[in-house]
Coordinates of C-alpha atoms (C1' of nucleotides) in Angstrom, one line a residue:
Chain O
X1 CA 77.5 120.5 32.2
X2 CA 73.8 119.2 32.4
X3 CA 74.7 117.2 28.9
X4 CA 77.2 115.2 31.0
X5 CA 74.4 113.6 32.7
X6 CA 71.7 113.8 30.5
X7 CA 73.0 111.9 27.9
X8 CA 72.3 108.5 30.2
X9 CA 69.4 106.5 31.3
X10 CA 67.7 106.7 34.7
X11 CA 66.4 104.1 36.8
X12 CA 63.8 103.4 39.5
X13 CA 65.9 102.5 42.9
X14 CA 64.3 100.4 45.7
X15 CA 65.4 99.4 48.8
X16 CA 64.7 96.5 50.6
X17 CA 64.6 95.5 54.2
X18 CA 66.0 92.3 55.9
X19 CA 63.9 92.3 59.1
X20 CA 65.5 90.2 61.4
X21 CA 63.9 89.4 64.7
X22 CA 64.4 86.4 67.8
X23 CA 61.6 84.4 69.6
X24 CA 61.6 81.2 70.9
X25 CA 64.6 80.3 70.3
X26 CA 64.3 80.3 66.2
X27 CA 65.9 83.7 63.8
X28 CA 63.2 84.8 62.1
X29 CA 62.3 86.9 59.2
X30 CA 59.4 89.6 58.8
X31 CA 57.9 88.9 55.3
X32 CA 55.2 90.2 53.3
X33 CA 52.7 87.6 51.4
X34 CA 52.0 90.6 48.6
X35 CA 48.4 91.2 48.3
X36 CA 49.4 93.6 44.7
X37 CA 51.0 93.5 41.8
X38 CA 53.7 92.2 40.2
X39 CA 54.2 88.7 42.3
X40 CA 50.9 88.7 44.2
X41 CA 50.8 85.8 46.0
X42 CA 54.1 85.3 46.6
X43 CA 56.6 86.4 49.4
X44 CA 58.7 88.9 49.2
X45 CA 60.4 91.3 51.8
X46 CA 59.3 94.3 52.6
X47 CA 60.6 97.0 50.1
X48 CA 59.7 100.1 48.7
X49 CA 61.5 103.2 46.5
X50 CA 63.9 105.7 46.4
X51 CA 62.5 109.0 46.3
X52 CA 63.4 112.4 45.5
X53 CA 65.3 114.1 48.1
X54 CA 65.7 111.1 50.4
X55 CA 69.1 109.4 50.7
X56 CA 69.1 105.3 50.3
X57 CA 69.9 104.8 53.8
X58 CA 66.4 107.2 54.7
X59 CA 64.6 105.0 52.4
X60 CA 65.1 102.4 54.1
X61 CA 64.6 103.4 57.5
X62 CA 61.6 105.0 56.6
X63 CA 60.5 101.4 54.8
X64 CA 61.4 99.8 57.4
X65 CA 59.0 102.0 59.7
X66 CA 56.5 101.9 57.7
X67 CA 56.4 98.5 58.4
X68 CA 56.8 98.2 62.0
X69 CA 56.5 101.8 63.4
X70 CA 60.2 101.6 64.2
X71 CA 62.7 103.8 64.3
X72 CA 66.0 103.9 66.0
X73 CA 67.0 100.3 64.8
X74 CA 70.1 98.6 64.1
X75 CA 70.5 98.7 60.2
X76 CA 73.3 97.9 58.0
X77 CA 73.7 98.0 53.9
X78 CA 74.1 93.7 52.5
X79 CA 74.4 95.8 48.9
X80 CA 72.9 96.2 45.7
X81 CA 71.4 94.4 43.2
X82 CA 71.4 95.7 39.7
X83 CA 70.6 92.2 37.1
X84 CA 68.7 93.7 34.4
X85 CA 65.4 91.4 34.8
X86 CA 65.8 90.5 38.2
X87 CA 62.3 92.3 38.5
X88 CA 60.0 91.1 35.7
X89 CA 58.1 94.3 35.8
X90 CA 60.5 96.9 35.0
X91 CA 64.2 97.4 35.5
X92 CA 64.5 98.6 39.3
X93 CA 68.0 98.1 40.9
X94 CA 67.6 97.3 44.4
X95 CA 69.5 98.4 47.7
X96 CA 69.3 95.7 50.7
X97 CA 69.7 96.5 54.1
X98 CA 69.0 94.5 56.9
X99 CA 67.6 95.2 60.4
X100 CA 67.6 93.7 63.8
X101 CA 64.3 94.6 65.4
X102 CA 63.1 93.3 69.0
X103 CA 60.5 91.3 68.3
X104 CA 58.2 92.2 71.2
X105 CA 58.0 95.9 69.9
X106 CA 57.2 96.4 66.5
X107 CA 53.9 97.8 65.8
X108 CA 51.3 94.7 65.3
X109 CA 48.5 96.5 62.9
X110 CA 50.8 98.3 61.0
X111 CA 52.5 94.5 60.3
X112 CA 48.7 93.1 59.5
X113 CA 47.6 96.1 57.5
X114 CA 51.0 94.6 55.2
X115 CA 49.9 91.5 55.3
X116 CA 53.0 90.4 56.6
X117 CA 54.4 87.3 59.1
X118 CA 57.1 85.9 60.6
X119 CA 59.1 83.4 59.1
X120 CA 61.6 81.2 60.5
X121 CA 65.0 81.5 58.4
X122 CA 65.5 77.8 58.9
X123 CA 62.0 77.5 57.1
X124 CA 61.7 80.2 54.0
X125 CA 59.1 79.7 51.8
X126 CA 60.3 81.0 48.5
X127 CA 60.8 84.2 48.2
X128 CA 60.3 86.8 44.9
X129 CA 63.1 87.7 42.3
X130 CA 66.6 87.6 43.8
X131 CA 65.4 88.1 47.8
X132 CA 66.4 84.6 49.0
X133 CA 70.4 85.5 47.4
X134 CA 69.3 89.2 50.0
X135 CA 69.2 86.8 52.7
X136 CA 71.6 84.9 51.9
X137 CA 73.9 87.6 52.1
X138 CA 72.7 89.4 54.7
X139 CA 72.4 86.4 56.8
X140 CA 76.8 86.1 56.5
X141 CA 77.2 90.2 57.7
X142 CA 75.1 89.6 60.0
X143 CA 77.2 86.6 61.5
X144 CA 80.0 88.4 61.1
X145 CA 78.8 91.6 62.8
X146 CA 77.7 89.3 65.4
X147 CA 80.9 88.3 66.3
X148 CA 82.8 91.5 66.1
X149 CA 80.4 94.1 67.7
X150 CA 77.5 93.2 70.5
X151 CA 75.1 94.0 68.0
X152 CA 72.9 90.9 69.2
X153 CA 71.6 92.8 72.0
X154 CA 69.1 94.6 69.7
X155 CA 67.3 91.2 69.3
X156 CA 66.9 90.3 72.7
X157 CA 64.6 91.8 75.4
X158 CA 66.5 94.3 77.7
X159 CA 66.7 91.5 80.5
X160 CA 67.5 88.3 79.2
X161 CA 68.8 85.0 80.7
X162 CA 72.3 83.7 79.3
X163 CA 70.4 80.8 78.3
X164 CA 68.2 83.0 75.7
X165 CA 71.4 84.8 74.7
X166 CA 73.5 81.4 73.8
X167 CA 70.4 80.6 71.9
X168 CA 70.6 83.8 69.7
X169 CA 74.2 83.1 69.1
X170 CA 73.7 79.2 67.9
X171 CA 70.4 80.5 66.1
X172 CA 72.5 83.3 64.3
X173 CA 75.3 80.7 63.4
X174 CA 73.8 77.4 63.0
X175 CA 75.2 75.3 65.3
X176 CA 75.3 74.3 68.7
X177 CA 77.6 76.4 71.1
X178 CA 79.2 74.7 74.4
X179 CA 77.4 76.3 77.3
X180 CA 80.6 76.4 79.7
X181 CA 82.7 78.2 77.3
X182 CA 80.5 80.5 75.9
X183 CA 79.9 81.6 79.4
X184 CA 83.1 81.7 79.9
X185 CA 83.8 84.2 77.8
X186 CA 80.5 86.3 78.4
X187 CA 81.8 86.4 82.2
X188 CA 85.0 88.5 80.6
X189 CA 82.9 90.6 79.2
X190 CA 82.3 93.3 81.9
X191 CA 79.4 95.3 80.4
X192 CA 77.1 92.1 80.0
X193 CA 75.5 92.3 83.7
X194 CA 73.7 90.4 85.7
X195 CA 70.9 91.6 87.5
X196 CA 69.1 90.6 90.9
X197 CA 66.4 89.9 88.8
X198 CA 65.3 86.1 87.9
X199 CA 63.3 84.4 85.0
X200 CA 60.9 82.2 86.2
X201 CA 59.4 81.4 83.0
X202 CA 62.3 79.0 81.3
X203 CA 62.8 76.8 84.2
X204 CA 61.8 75.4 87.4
X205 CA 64.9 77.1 89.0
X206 CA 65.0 80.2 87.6
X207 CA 67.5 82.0 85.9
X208 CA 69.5 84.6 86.7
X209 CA 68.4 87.7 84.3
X210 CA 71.4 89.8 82.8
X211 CA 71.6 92.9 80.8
X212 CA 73.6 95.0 78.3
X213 CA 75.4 98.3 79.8
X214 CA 76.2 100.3 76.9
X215 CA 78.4 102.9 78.6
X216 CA 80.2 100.1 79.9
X217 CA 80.9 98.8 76.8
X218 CA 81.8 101.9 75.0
X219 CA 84.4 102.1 78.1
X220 CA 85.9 98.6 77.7
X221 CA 84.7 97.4 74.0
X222 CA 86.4 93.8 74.4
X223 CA 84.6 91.5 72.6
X224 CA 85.2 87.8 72.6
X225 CA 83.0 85.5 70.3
X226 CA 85.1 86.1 67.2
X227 CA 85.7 82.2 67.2
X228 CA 82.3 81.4 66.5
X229 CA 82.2 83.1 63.2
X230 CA 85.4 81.6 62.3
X231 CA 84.4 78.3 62.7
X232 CA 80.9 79.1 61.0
X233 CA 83.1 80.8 57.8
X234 CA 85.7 77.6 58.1
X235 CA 82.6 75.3 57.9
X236 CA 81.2 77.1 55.3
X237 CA 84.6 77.3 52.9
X238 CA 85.1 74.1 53.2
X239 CA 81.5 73.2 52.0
X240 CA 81.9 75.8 48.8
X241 CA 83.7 73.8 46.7
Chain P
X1 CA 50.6 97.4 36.7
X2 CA 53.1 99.9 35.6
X3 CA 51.5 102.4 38.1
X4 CA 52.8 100.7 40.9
X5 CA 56.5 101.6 39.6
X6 CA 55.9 105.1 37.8
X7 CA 54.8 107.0 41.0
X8 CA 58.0 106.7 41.6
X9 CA 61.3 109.1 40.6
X10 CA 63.8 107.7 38.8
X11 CA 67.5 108.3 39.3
X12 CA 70.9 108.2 37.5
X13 CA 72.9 105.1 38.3
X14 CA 77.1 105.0 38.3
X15 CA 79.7 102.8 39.1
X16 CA 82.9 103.9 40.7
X17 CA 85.6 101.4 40.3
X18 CA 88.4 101.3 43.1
X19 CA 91.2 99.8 41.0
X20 CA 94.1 98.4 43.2
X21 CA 97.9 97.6 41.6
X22 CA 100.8 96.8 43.5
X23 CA 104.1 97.7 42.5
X24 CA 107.9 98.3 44.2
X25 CA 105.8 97.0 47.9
X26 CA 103.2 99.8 47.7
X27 CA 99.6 99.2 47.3
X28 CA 98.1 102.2 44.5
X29 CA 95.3 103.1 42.8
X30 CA 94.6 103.9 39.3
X31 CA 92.9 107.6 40.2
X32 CA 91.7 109.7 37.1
X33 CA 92.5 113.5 36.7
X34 CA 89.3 115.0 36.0
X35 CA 89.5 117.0 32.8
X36 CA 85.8 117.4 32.5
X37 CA 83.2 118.7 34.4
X38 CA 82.2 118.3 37.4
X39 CA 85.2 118.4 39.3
X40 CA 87.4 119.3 36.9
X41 CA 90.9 118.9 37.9
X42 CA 90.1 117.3 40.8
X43 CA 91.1 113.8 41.2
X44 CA 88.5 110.9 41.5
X45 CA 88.1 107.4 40.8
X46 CA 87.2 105.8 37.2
X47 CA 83.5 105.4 37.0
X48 CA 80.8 105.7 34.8
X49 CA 76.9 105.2 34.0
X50 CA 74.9 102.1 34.4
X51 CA 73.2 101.8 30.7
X52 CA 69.6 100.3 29.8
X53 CA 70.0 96.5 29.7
X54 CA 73.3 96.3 31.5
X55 CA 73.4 95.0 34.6
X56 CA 75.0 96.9 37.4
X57 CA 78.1 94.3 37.8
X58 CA 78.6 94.3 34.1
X59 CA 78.6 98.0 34.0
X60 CA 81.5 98.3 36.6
X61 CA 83.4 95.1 34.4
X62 CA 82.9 97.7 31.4
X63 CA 83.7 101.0 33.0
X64 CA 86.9 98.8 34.3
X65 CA 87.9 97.6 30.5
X66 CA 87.2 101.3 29.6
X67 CA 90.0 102.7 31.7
X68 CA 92.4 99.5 31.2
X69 CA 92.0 97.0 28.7
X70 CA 91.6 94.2 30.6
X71 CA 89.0 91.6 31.0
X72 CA 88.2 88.9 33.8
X73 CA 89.3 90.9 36.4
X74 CA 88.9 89.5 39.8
X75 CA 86.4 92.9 41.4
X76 CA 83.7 92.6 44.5
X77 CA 81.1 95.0 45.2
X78 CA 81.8 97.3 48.1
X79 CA 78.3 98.8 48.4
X80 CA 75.9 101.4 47.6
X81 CA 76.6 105.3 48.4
X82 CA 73.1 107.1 48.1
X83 CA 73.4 110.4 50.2
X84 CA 71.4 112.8 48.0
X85 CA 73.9 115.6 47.4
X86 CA 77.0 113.2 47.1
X87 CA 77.0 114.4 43.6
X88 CA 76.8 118.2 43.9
X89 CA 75.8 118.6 40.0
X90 CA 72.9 115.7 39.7
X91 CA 71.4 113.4 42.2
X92 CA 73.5 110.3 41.2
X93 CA 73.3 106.9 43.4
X94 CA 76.7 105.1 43.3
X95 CA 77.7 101.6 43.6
X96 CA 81.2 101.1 44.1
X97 CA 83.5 98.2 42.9
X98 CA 87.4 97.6 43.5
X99 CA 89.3 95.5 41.2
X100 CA 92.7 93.9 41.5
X101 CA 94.8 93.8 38.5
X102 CA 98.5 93.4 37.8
X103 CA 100.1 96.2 37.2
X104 CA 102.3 95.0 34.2
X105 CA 99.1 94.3 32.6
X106 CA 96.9 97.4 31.9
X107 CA 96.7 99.2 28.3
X108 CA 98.8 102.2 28.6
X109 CA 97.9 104.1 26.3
X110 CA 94.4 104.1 27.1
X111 CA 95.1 104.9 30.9
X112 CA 97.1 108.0 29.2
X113 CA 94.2 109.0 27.2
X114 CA 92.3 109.1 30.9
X115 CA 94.2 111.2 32.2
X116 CA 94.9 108.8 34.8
X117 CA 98.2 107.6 37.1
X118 CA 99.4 105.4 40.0
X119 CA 98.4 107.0 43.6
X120 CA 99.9 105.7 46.5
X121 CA 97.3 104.3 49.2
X122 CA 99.3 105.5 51.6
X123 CA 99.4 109.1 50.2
X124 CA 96.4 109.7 48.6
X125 CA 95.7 113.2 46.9
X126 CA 92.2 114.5 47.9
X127 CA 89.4 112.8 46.2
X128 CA 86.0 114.1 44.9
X129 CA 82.7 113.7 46.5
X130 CA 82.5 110.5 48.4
X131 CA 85.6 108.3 46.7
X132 CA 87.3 108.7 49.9
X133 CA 84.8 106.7 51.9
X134 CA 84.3 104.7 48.9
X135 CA 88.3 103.7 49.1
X136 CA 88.6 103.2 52.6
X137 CA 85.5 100.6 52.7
X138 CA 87.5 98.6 50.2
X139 CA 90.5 98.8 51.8
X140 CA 88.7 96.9 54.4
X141 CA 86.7 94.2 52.2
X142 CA 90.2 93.9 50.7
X143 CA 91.7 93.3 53.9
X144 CA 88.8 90.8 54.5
X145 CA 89.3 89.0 51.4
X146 CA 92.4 88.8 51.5
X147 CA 92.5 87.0 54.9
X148 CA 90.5 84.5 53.8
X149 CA 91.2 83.4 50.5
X150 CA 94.2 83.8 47.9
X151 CA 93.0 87.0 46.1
X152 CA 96.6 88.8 46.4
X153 CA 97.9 86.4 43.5
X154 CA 96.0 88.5 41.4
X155 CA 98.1 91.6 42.2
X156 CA 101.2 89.7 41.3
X157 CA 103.2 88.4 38.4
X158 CA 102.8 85.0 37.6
X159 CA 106.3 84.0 39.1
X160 CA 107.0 86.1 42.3
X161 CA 109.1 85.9 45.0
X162 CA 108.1 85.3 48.9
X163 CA 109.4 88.6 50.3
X164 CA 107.1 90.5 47.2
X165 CA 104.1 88.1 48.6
X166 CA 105.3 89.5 52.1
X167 CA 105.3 92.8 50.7
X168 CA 102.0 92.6 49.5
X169 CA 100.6 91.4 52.6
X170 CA 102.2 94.0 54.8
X171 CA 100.6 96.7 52.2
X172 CA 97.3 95.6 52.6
X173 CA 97.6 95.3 56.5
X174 CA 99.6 98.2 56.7
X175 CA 102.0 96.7 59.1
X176 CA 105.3 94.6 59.3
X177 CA 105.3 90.8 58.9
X178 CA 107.6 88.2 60.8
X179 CA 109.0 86.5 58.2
X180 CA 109.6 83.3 59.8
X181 CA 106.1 82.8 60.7
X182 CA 105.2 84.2 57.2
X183 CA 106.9 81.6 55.2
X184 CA 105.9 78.7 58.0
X185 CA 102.3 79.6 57.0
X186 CA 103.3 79.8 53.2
X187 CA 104.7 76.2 53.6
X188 CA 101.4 74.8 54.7
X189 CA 100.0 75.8 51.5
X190 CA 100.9 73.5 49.2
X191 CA 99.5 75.4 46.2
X192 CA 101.3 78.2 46.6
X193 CA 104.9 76.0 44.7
X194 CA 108.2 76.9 44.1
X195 CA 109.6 77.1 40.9
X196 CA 112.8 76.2 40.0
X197 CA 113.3 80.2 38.7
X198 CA 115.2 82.5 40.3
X199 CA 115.2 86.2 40.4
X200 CA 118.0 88.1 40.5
X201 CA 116.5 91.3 40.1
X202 CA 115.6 91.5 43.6
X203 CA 118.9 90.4 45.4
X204 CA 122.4 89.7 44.6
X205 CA 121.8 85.8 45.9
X206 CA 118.9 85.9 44.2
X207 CA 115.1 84.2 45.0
X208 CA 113.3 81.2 43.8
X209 CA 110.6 82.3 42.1
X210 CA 106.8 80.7 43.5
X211 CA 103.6 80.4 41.7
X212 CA 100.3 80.0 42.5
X213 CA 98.4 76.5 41.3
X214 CA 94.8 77.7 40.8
X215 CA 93.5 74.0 40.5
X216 CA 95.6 73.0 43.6
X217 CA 93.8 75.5 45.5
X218 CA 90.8 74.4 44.4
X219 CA 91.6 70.6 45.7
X220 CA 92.5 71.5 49.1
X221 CA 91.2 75.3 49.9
X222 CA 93.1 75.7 53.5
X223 CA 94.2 79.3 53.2
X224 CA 96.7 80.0 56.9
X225 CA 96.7 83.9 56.4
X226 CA 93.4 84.5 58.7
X227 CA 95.8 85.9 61.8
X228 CA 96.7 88.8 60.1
X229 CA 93.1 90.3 59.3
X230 CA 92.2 89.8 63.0
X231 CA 95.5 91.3 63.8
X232 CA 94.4 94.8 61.8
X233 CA 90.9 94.9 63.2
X234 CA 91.5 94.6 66.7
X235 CA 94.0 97.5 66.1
X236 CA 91.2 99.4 64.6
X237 CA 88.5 98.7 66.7
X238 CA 90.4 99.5 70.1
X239 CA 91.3 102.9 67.5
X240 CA 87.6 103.5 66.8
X241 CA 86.5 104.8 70.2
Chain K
dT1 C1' 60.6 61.9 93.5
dC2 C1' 61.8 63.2 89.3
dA3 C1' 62.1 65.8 85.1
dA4 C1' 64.1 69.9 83.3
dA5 C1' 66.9 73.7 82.9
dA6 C1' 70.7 76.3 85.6
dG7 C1' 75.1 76.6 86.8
dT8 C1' 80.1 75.5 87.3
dG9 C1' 86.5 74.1 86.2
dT10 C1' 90.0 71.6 84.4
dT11 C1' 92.8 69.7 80.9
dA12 C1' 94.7 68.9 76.3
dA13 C1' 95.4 70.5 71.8
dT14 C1' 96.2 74.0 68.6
dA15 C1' 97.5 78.4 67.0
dG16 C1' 100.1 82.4 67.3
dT17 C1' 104.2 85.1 68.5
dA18 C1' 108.9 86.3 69.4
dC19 C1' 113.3 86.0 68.2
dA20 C1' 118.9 85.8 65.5
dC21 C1' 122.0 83.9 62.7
dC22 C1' 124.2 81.8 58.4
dC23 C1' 124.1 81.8 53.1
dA24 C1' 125.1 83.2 48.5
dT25 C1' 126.5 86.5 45.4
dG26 C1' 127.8 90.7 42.6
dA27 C1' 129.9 94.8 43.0
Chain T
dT1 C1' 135.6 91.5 51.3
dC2 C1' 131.6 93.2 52.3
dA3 C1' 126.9 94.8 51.8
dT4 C1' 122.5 93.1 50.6
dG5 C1' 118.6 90.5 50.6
dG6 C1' 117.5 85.1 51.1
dG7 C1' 116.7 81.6 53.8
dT8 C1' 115.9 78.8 58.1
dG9 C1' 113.9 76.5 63.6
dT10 C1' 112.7 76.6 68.4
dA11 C1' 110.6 77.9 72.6
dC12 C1' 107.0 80.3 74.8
dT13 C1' 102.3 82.1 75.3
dA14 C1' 97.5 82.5 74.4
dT15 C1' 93.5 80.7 72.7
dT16 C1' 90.3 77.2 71.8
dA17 C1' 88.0 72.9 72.4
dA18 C1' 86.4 68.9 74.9
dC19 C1' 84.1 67.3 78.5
dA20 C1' 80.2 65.7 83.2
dC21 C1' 78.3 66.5 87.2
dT22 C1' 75.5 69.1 91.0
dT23 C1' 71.7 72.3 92.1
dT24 C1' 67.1 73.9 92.4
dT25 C1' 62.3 73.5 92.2
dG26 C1' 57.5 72.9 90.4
dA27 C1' 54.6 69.4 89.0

DNA sequence: TCAAAAGTGTTAATAGTACACCCATGA
DNA sequence: TCATGGGTGTACTATTAACACTTTTGA
């Protein structure tokens, strides 16, 4: 039974994480400028291997807190990449995920001792090997998740003004959003609250602070920014060609 | 150099290939009778190893021609499956493919020598380790697809009629079609062209007989089938709880 | 007093859905 | 002649998109 096996190759596996984090307005990515070997120099995103006894979806949450002293974060699997040379090294086939981190909490030596910064996604530099097609990639779940799910909560602060969260939205899809509508149809969704609370800091007025009731949600899971994403995938169809 | 890659474990690599046919209005799948170990007599689907300098894609298009014949089949990665006992006889990391082929189209004789047959999706038999999960993520990336751009074509003759196009659609929604507003949205896509064919196989009047003109497409992409796809996932979402 | 962001409704256009009957033919 | 699948149009509803002004307040 072993020979079944045995008679084939095995490969290193890696995983690497998409760290996605919001501030000011801007997506942005949590990259390392690699201080070792091979690519030193260069940017890459955080990664690391598969090892014994540890699923793929462990390794990567346990990259991933290695990174930030995460845990508990929104992750999801863009896919793998298996081209033979797509690491000059050695042959490693590579399992992306990405992640949607609050960008307030992660752990601020742990992202020094990496040597690692954040990027703006508008603004890449160039990335290692086949990690700009990972974004790539990722970048179109995540839009899509984002318009199915409320998974865009994880990015913002627990109190946040509606202002902040339309800019999340326009910043996750590219383009500007019409403030009365998409309020509009944040107002039918029950489990996006406002508070008594007010944000001083964005404006002379003040705006009203809101936040996400999960129970709520998981009670009445209506979720209404599908069209976004549509016209973002319409946009982008069109543009293939 | 190399020790920053051979403190690491290395792992066996497979493909699984989720190979979709539709024939008499039922969406199947090509599933193998295992006659080897492990597993043996269980069903699964058709995979096999990824090989030294073969890319992972390549090795799914080769595992694919193993099992059919056929070559330049349209097939999309579904994703990685990396639990560590998926595979009770060997730690094996997965990467799972489906395919759409025609299903007047495959080598017989080499499907016989498989041990494989037809399944219904709709009555599958139980499947070995993960293949289930593997399935039912295609199902949806198929449904995806689908929705968005003509991949069903693929599953079809050449010259086919608009109620097996219906068909086909309903199978991979799993739910009834008006067909009015079917054929309406058919009409607007003026690649999709009528022949001047009929079939009388179907029907004692007979049908015309459509085909689909690749290069049209390719001049003006407007696809009108997105309704359907949202139509499915709000039924599963509000299903999900 | 004015600059800067917050907040607020209506209307028009488009897309989607529901629905029922006649047609052509071979058996 | 009749059973079977092929083929066709309209009216209603829901969703989406476009659009501009008033409010508050700190500097």
């Amino acid at each position: 039974m072993t020979a079944y096996y045995n008679i084939n190759p095995k490969f290193y596996v890696a995983v690497d994480c998409i760290i996605f984090g919001f501030d000011k307005g801007k997506l942005k990515l949590l990259l390392l400028k690699r201080n070792f070997e091979p690519a030193m120099g260069c940017w890459s995103l955080m990664g690391g291997f598969v090892q014994d006894g540890e699923s793929v979806d462990d390794a990567a949450k346990r990259v991933l807190t290695e990174l930030t002293g995460l845990t508990n974060v929104y992750m999801e699997q863009v896919g793998a990449f298996g081209e033979v040379h797509r690491d000059p090294g050695e042959r490693v086939i590579s399992i992306a995920y990405y992640a949607l981190i609050n960008i307030n909490e992660y752990d601020r030596e742990l992202v020094q001792q990496h040597n690692a910064y954040w990027a703006e996604l508008t603004t890449l530099p160039p990335l290692i090997f086949d990690h700009l097609q990972m974004v790539e990639q990722a970048r179109v779940l995540l839009q899509r998740k984002a318009s199915a799910v409320p998974v865009g909560f994880t990015l913002l602060p627990k109190l946040f003004t509606l202002t902040q969260l339309q800019n999340l939205y326009e910043a996750i899809y590219g383009e500007p959003i019409d403030k009365r509508n998409f309020r509009k149809r944040i107002a039918e969704m029950d489990y996006i609250e406002k508070t008594d609370k007010i944000d001083k800091t964005g404006s002379k007025r003040g705006a009203a602070l809101y936040q996400f009731n999960e129970k709520a949600y998981r009670k009445a899971p209506k979720f209404k920014l599908q069209s976004y994403v549509r016209r973002a995938e319409r946009k982008s169809i069109s543009s293939e060609s």
